[in-house]
């Protein structure tokens, strides 16, 4: 059975196994049930909520206090989830390809495909997506037109030092099987 994790140390890279903690078995089962029911959000406890679209756990009363979550699928080594309390945070989704395993991608503007199709591509290649630009966001995929308009997401990305890249970055990263350096794809 899949189990869920939350990133306990935000200073560490996502691929560092020591940065992640397992949810209790009870919480992991509760999260998995909501995930299987295709819920976009769920209340984990009085203190925490889960947003499956952004793959984060956040405080119920403060969206900005958030941590990435991830799902470890069946077939992966499944150590027993710890027995910690219900008031602990979550982590990111594992997928077949790992091309975008360290990426948290947000989208802005009119792109070549629907937002849901692009989000699916990111998830299928090991990445996470976010509907808003957060401190965990690594890339904002956008267009020159959006950059010129200085939209809310563009301003947030600039304020949080998130790379604003063209859609080409996403497709090239997937094609080459690894997240490509942003430099060649940056939008001004």
PDB file of C-alpha atoms in Angstrom:
ATOM      1  CA  UNK A   1       0.000   0.000   0.000  1.00  0.00           C
ATOM      2  CA  UNK A   2       1.302   3.505  -0.808  1.00  0.00           C
ATOM      3  CA  UNK A   3       2.351   5.717   2.063  1.00  0.00           C
ATOM      4  CA  UNK A   4       2.739   9.480   2.452  1.00  0.00           C
ATOM      5  CA  UNK A   5       5.578  11.674   3.692  1.00  0.00           C
ATOM      6  CA  UNK A   6       6.074  15.333   4.601  1.00  0.00           C
ATOM      7  CA  UNK A   7       9.255  17.376   4.221  1.00  0.00           C
ATOM      8  CA  UNK A   8      10.501  18.048   7.725  1.00  0.00           C
ATOM      9  CA  UNK A   9      13.617  20.056   6.770  1.00  0.00           C
ATOM     10  CA  UNK A  10      12.928  22.661   4.093  1.00  0.00           C
ATOM     11  CA  UNK A  11      16.629  23.567   3.877  1.00  0.00           C
ATOM     12  CA  UNK A  12      17.512  20.187   2.376  1.00  0.00           C
ATOM     13  CA  UNK A  13      17.074  19.099  -1.246  1.00  0.00           C
ATOM     14  CA  UNK A  14      13.977  17.087  -2.088  1.00  0.00           C
ATOM     15  CA  UNK A  15      16.033  14.056  -3.104  1.00  0.00           C
ATOM     16  CA  UNK A  16      17.720  13.886   0.325  1.00  0.00           C
ATOM     17  CA  UNK A  17      15.909  11.043   2.109  1.00  0.00           C
ATOM     18  CA  UNK A  18      16.717  12.507   5.531  1.00  0.00           C
ATOM     19  CA  UNK A  19      14.637  15.621   4.695  1.00  0.00           C
ATOM     20  CA  UNK A  20      11.393  13.605   4.770  1.00  0.00           C
ATOM     21  CA  UNK A  21       9.295  12.102   7.570  1.00  0.00           C
ATOM     22  CA  UNK A  22       6.581   9.490   7.246  1.00  0.00           C
ATOM     23  CA  UNK A  23       3.050  10.250   8.344  1.00  0.00           C
ATOM     24  CA  UNK A  24       1.591   7.959  10.976  1.00  0.00           C
ATOM     25  CA  UNK A  25      -0.094   4.908   9.466  1.00  0.00           C
ATOM     26  CA  UNK A  26      -3.486   6.337  10.420  1.00  0.00           C
ATOM     27  CA  UNK A  27      -2.787   9.700   8.739  1.00  0.00           C
ATOM     28  CA  UNK A  28      -1.181   8.061   5.719  1.00  0.00           C
ATOM     29  CA  UNK A  29      -4.266   5.887   5.191  1.00  0.00           C
ATOM     30  CA  UNK A  30      -6.548   8.920   5.597  1.00  0.00           C
ATOM     31  CA  UNK A  31      -4.515  10.891   3.025  1.00  0.00           C
ATOM     32  CA  UNK A  32      -4.433   7.953   0.597  1.00  0.00           C
ATOM     33  CA  UNK A  33      -8.199   7.523   0.825  1.00  0.00           C
ATOM     34  CA  UNK A  34      -8.779  11.206  -0.042  1.00  0.00           C
ATOM     35  CA  UNK A  35      -6.201  10.953  -2.842  1.00  0.00           C
ATOM     36  CA  UNK A  36      -7.910   7.868  -4.306  1.00  0.00           C
ATOM     37  CA  UNK A  37     -11.254   9.716  -4.145  1.00  0.00           C
ATOM     38  CA  UNK A  38      -9.681  12.441  -6.375  1.00  0.00           C
ATOM     39  CA  UNK A  39     -10.169  15.117  -3.738  1.00  0.00           C
ATOM     40  CA  UNK A  40      -8.266  18.338  -4.396  1.00  0.00           C
ATOM     41  CA  UNK A  41      -8.037  19.196  -0.687  1.00  0.00           C
ATOM     42  CA  UNK A  42      -8.638  17.532   2.646  1.00  0.00           C
ATOM     43  CA  UNK A  43      -8.566  18.347   6.349  1.00  0.00           C
ATOM     44  CA  UNK A  44      -5.939  16.180   8.030  1.00  0.00           C
ATOM     45  CA  UNK A  45      -6.470  17.486  11.546  1.00  0.00           C
ATOM     46  CA  UNK A  46      -7.632  20.607  13.333  1.00  0.00           C
ATOM     47  CA  UNK A  47      -4.173  22.024  12.707  1.00  0.00           C
ATOM     48  CA  UNK A  48      -3.305  20.857   9.138  1.00  0.00           C
ATOM     49  CA  UNK A  49      -4.876  20.668   5.690  1.00  0.00           C
ATOM     50  CA  UNK A  50      -3.607  18.905   2.565  1.00  0.00           C
ATOM     51  CA  UNK A  51      -3.721  20.440  -0.928  1.00  0.00           C
ATOM     52  CA  UNK A  52      -3.244  17.661  -3.500  1.00  0.00           C
ATOM     53  CA  UNK A  53      -3.092  20.129  -6.413  1.00  0.00           C
ATOM     54  CA  UNK A  54      -0.043  21.841  -4.944  1.00  0.00           C
ATOM     55  CA  UNK A  55       1.147  18.685  -3.105  1.00  0.00           C
ATOM     56  CA  UNK A  56       1.563  20.584   0.155  1.00  0.00           C
ATOM     57  CA  UNK A  57       0.452  20.451   3.747  1.00  0.00           C
ATOM     58  CA  UNK A  58      -0.373  23.810   5.287  1.00  0.00           C
ATOM     59  CA  UNK A  59      -1.589  25.143   8.594  1.00  0.00           C
ATOM     60  CA  UNK A  60      -5.369  25.392   8.640  1.00  0.00           C
ATOM     61  CA  UNK A  61      -5.200  29.067   9.587  1.00  0.00           C
ATOM     62  CA  UNK A  62      -2.106  30.137   7.604  1.00  0.00           C
ATOM     63  CA  UNK A  63      -1.591  29.125   3.942  1.00  0.00           C
ATOM     64  CA  UNK A  64       1.983  30.487   3.992  1.00  0.00           C
ATOM     65  CA  UNK A  65       3.062  27.941   6.630  1.00  0.00           C
ATOM     66  CA  UNK A  66       3.375  24.982   4.293  1.00  0.00           C
ATOM     67  CA  UNK A  67       5.524  21.968   3.512  1.00  0.00           C
ATOM     68  CA  UNK A  68       5.768  19.723   0.465  1.00  0.00           C
ATOM     69  CA  UNK A  69       4.234  16.265   0.677  1.00  0.00           C
ATOM     70  CA  UNK A  70       4.849  13.160  -1.399  1.00  0.00           C
ATOM     71  CA  UNK A  71       3.297   9.803  -2.063  1.00  0.00           C
ATOM     72  CA  UNK A  72       5.466   6.709  -2.126  1.00  0.00           C
ATOM     73  CA  UNK A  73       3.758   4.253  -4.439  1.00  0.00           C
ATOM     74  CA  UNK A  74       3.267   0.532  -3.967  1.00  0.00           C
ATOM     75  CA  UNK A  75       6.349  -1.413  -4.964  1.00  0.00           C
ATOM     76  CA  UNK A  76       8.730   1.156  -3.497  1.00  0.00           C
ATOM     77  CA  UNK A  77      10.463   0.106  -0.289  1.00  0.00           C
ATOM     78  CA  UNK A  78       7.838   0.666   2.375  1.00  0.00           C
ATOM     79  CA  UNK A  79       9.267   1.125   5.803  1.00  0.00           C
ATOM     80  CA  UNK A  80       6.629   1.219   8.498  1.00  0.00           C
ATOM     81  CA  UNK A  81       5.229   4.721   8.901  1.00  0.00           C
ATOM     82  CA  UNK A  82       6.183   6.184  12.231  1.00  0.00           C
ATOM     83  CA  UNK A  83       3.665   6.522  15.016  1.00  0.00           C
ATOM     84  CA  UNK A  84       3.934  10.270  15.388  1.00  0.00           C
ATOM     85  CA  UNK A  85       0.906  12.407  16.133  1.00  0.00           C
ATOM     86  CA  UNK A  86      -1.735  13.653  13.723  1.00  0.00           C
ATOM     87  CA  UNK A  87      -0.288  17.158  13.957  1.00  0.00           C
ATOM     88  CA  UNK A  88       2.690  16.613  11.673  1.00  0.00           C
ATOM     89  CA  UNK A  89       3.291  17.724   8.058  1.00  0.00           C
ATOM     90  CA  UNK A  90       3.518  15.837   4.498  1.00  0.00           C
ATOM     91  CA  UNK A  91       5.658  15.478   0.903  1.00  0.00           C
ATOM     92  CA  UNK A  92       5.744  15.004  -2.982  1.00  0.00           C
ATOM     93  CA  UNK A  93       4.458  12.514  -5.564  1.00  0.00           C
ATOM     94  CA  UNK A  94       6.687   9.771  -6.984  1.00  0.00           C
ATOM     95  CA  UNK A  95       6.159   8.942 -10.660  1.00  0.00           C
ATOM     96  CA  UNK A  96       7.602   6.646 -13.321  1.00  0.00           C
ATOM     97  CA  UNK A  97      10.081   9.146 -14.801  1.00  0.00           C
ATOM     98  CA  UNK A  98      12.289  11.171 -12.475  1.00  0.00           C
ATOM     99  CA  UNK A  99      13.163  13.942 -14.985  1.00  0.00           C
ATOM    100  CA  UNK A 100      11.508  16.611 -12.818  1.00  0.00           C
ATOM    101  CA  UNK A 101      11.938  15.027  -9.388  1.00  0.00           C
ATOM    102  CA  UNK A 102      13.386  18.206  -7.860  1.00  0.00           C
ATOM    103  CA  UNK A 103      10.961  20.579  -9.584  1.00  0.00           C
ATOM    104  CA  UNK A 104       7.896  22.329  -8.209  1.00  0.00           C
ATOM    105  CA  UNK A 105       6.293  24.000 -11.219  1.00  0.00           C
ATOM    106  CA  UNK A 106       3.655  26.700 -11.450  1.00  0.00           C
ATOM    107  CA  UNK A 107       2.055  27.874 -14.712  1.00  0.00           C
ATOM    108  CA  UNK A 108       0.978  31.332 -15.877  1.00  0.00           C
ATOM    109  CA  UNK A 109      -0.473  32.574 -19.168  1.00  0.00           C
ATOM    110  CA  UNK A 110      -1.774  30.946 -22.320  1.00  0.00           C
ATOM    111  CA  UNK A 111       0.461  27.981 -23.083  1.00  0.00           C
ATOM    112  CA  UNK A 112       0.480  25.334 -25.848  1.00  0.00           C
ATOM    113  CA  UNK A 113      -1.628  22.864 -23.842  1.00  0.00           C
ATOM    114  CA  UNK A 114      -4.220  23.123 -21.112  1.00  0.00           C
ATOM    115  CA  UNK A 115      -2.923  23.700 -17.622  1.00  0.00           C
ATOM    116  CA  UNK A 116      -4.204  20.284 -16.505  1.00  0.00           C
ATOM    117  CA  UNK A 117      -2.364  18.557 -19.389  1.00  0.00           C
ATOM    118  CA  UNK A 118       0.883  20.329 -18.453  1.00  0.00           C
ATOM    119  CA  UNK A 119       0.406  19.499 -14.758  1.00  0.00           C
ATOM    120  CA  UNK A 120      -0.102  15.851 -15.706  1.00  0.00           C
ATOM    121  CA  UNK A 121       3.186  15.939 -17.688  1.00  0.00           C
ATOM    122  CA  UNK A 122       5.012  17.325 -14.655  1.00  0.00           C
ATOM    123  CA  UNK A 123       3.534  14.678 -12.342  1.00  0.00           C
ATOM    124  CA  UNK A 124       4.265  11.841 -14.788  1.00  0.00           C
ATOM    125  CA  UNK A 125       7.902  12.934 -14.763  1.00  0.00           C
ATOM    126  CA  UNK A 126       8.336  13.008 -10.999  1.00  0.00           C
ATOM    127  CA  UNK A 127       7.680  16.697 -10.376  1.00  0.00           C
ATOM    128  CA  UNK A 128       5.131  18.593  -8.343  1.00  0.00           C
ATOM    129  CA  UNK A 129       2.907  21.476  -9.332  1.00  0.00           C
ATOM    130  CA  UNK A 130       1.518  24.435  -7.494  1.00  0.00           C
ATOM    131  CA  UNK A 131      -1.381  26.701  -8.394  1.00  0.00           C
ATOM    132  CA  UNK A 132       0.374  29.635  -6.719  1.00  0.00           C
ATOM    133  CA  UNK A 133       4.000  30.739  -6.523  1.00  0.00           C
ATOM    134  CA  UNK A 134       5.355  29.684  -3.123  1.00  0.00           C
ATOM    135  CA  UNK A 135       8.830  29.503  -1.613  1.00  0.00           C
ATOM    136  CA  UNK A 136       8.890  25.835  -2.629  1.00  0.00           C
ATOM    137  CA  UNK A 137       8.202  26.696  -6.299  1.00  0.00           C
ATOM    138  CA  UNK A 138      11.316  26.154  -8.437  1.00  0.00           C
ATOM    139  CA  UNK A 139      10.006  27.246 -11.858  1.00  0.00           C
ATOM    140  CA  UNK A 140       7.213  29.460 -13.170  1.00  0.00           C
ATOM    141  CA  UNK A 141       6.458  28.364 -16.749  1.00  0.00           C
ATOM    142  CA  UNK A 142       5.056  31.359 -18.574  1.00  0.00           C
ATOM    143  CA  UNK A 143       5.159  33.496 -21.720  1.00  0.00           C
ATOM    144  CA  UNK A 144       6.802  36.757 -22.785  1.00  0.00           C
ATOM    145  CA  UNK A 145       3.348  38.358 -22.838  1.00  0.00           C
ATOM    146  CA  UNK A 146       2.763  37.481 -19.163  1.00  0.00           C
ATOM    147  CA  UNK A 147       6.172  38.832 -18.177  1.00  0.00           C
ATOM    148  CA  UNK A 148       5.430  42.114 -19.959  1.00  0.00           C
ATOM    149  CA  UNK A 149       2.060  42.374 -18.159  1.00  0.00           C
ATOM    150  CA  UNK A 150       3.817  41.893 -14.788  1.00  0.00           C
ATOM    151  CA  UNK A 151       1.001  39.660 -13.556  1.00  0.00           C
ATOM    152  CA  UNK A 152       0.558  38.630  -9.935  1.00  0.00           C
ATOM    153  CA  UNK A 153       2.402  35.337 -10.486  1.00  0.00           C
ATOM    154  CA  UNK A 154       5.284  37.094 -12.282  1.00  0.00           C
ATOM    155  CA  UNK A 155       5.628  39.558  -9.404  1.00  0.00           C
ATOM    156  CA  UNK A 156       5.491  36.721  -6.847  1.00  0.00           C
ATOM    157  CA  UNK A 157       8.129  34.727  -8.752  1.00  0.00           C
ATOM    158  CA  UNK A 158      10.450  37.735  -8.874  1.00  0.00           C
ATOM    159  CA  UNK A 159       9.915  38.440  -5.166  1.00  0.00           C
ATOM    160  CA  UNK A 160      10.661  34.806  -4.248  1.00  0.00           C
ATOM    161  CA  UNK A 161      13.582  34.423  -6.673  1.00  0.00           C
ATOM    162  CA  UNK A 162      11.779  31.718  -8.706  1.00  0.00           C
ATOM    163  CA  UNK A 163      13.049  31.121 -12.249  1.00  0.00           C
ATOM    164  CA  UNK A 164      10.550  32.323 -14.864  1.00  0.00           C
ATOM    165  CA  UNK A 165      11.024  30.067 -17.880  1.00  0.00           C
ATOM    166  CA  UNK A 166       9.410  29.330 -21.230  1.00  0.00           C
ATOM    167  CA  UNK A 167       7.432  26.170 -21.810  1.00  0.00           C
ATOM    168  CA  UNK A 168      10.414  24.906 -23.817  1.00  0.00           C
ATOM    169  CA  UNK A 169      12.225  24.296 -20.498  1.00  0.00           C
ATOM    170  CA  UNK A 170       9.554  21.769 -19.494  1.00  0.00           C
ATOM    171  CA  UNK A 171       9.554  19.879 -22.795  1.00  0.00           C
ATOM    172  CA  UNK A 172      13.368  19.829 -23.095  1.00  0.00           C
ATOM    173  CA  UNK A 173      13.748  18.594 -19.505  1.00  0.00           C
ATOM    174  CA  UNK A 174      11.310  15.753 -20.162  1.00  0.00           C
ATOM    175  CA  UNK A 175      12.895  14.887 -23.507  1.00  0.00           C
ATOM    176  CA  UNK A 176      16.405  14.761 -22.018  1.00  0.00           C
ATOM    177  CA  UNK A 177      15.268  12.968 -18.854  1.00  0.00           C
ATOM    178  CA  UNK A 178      16.574  15.595 -16.412  1.00  0.00           C
ATOM    179  CA  UNK A 179      15.656  19.098 -15.317  1.00  0.00           C
ATOM    180  CA  UNK A 180      17.588  21.471 -17.570  1.00  0.00           C
ATOM    181  CA  UNK A 181      19.404  24.570 -16.328  1.00  0.00           C
ATOM    182  CA  UNK A 182      17.002  27.507 -16.438  1.00  0.00           C
ATOM    183  CA  UNK A 183      19.525  29.926 -17.955  1.00  0.00           C
ATOM    184  CA  UNK A 184      18.726  29.073 -21.608  1.00  0.00           C
ATOM    185  CA  UNK A 185      14.983  29.318 -21.027  1.00  0.00           C
ATOM    186  CA  UNK A 186      14.657  32.412 -18.821  1.00  0.00           C
ATOM    187  CA  UNK A 187      12.064  35.013 -19.820  1.00  0.00           C
ATOM    188  CA  UNK A 188      12.874  38.705 -19.342  1.00  0.00           C
TER     189      UNK A 188
END
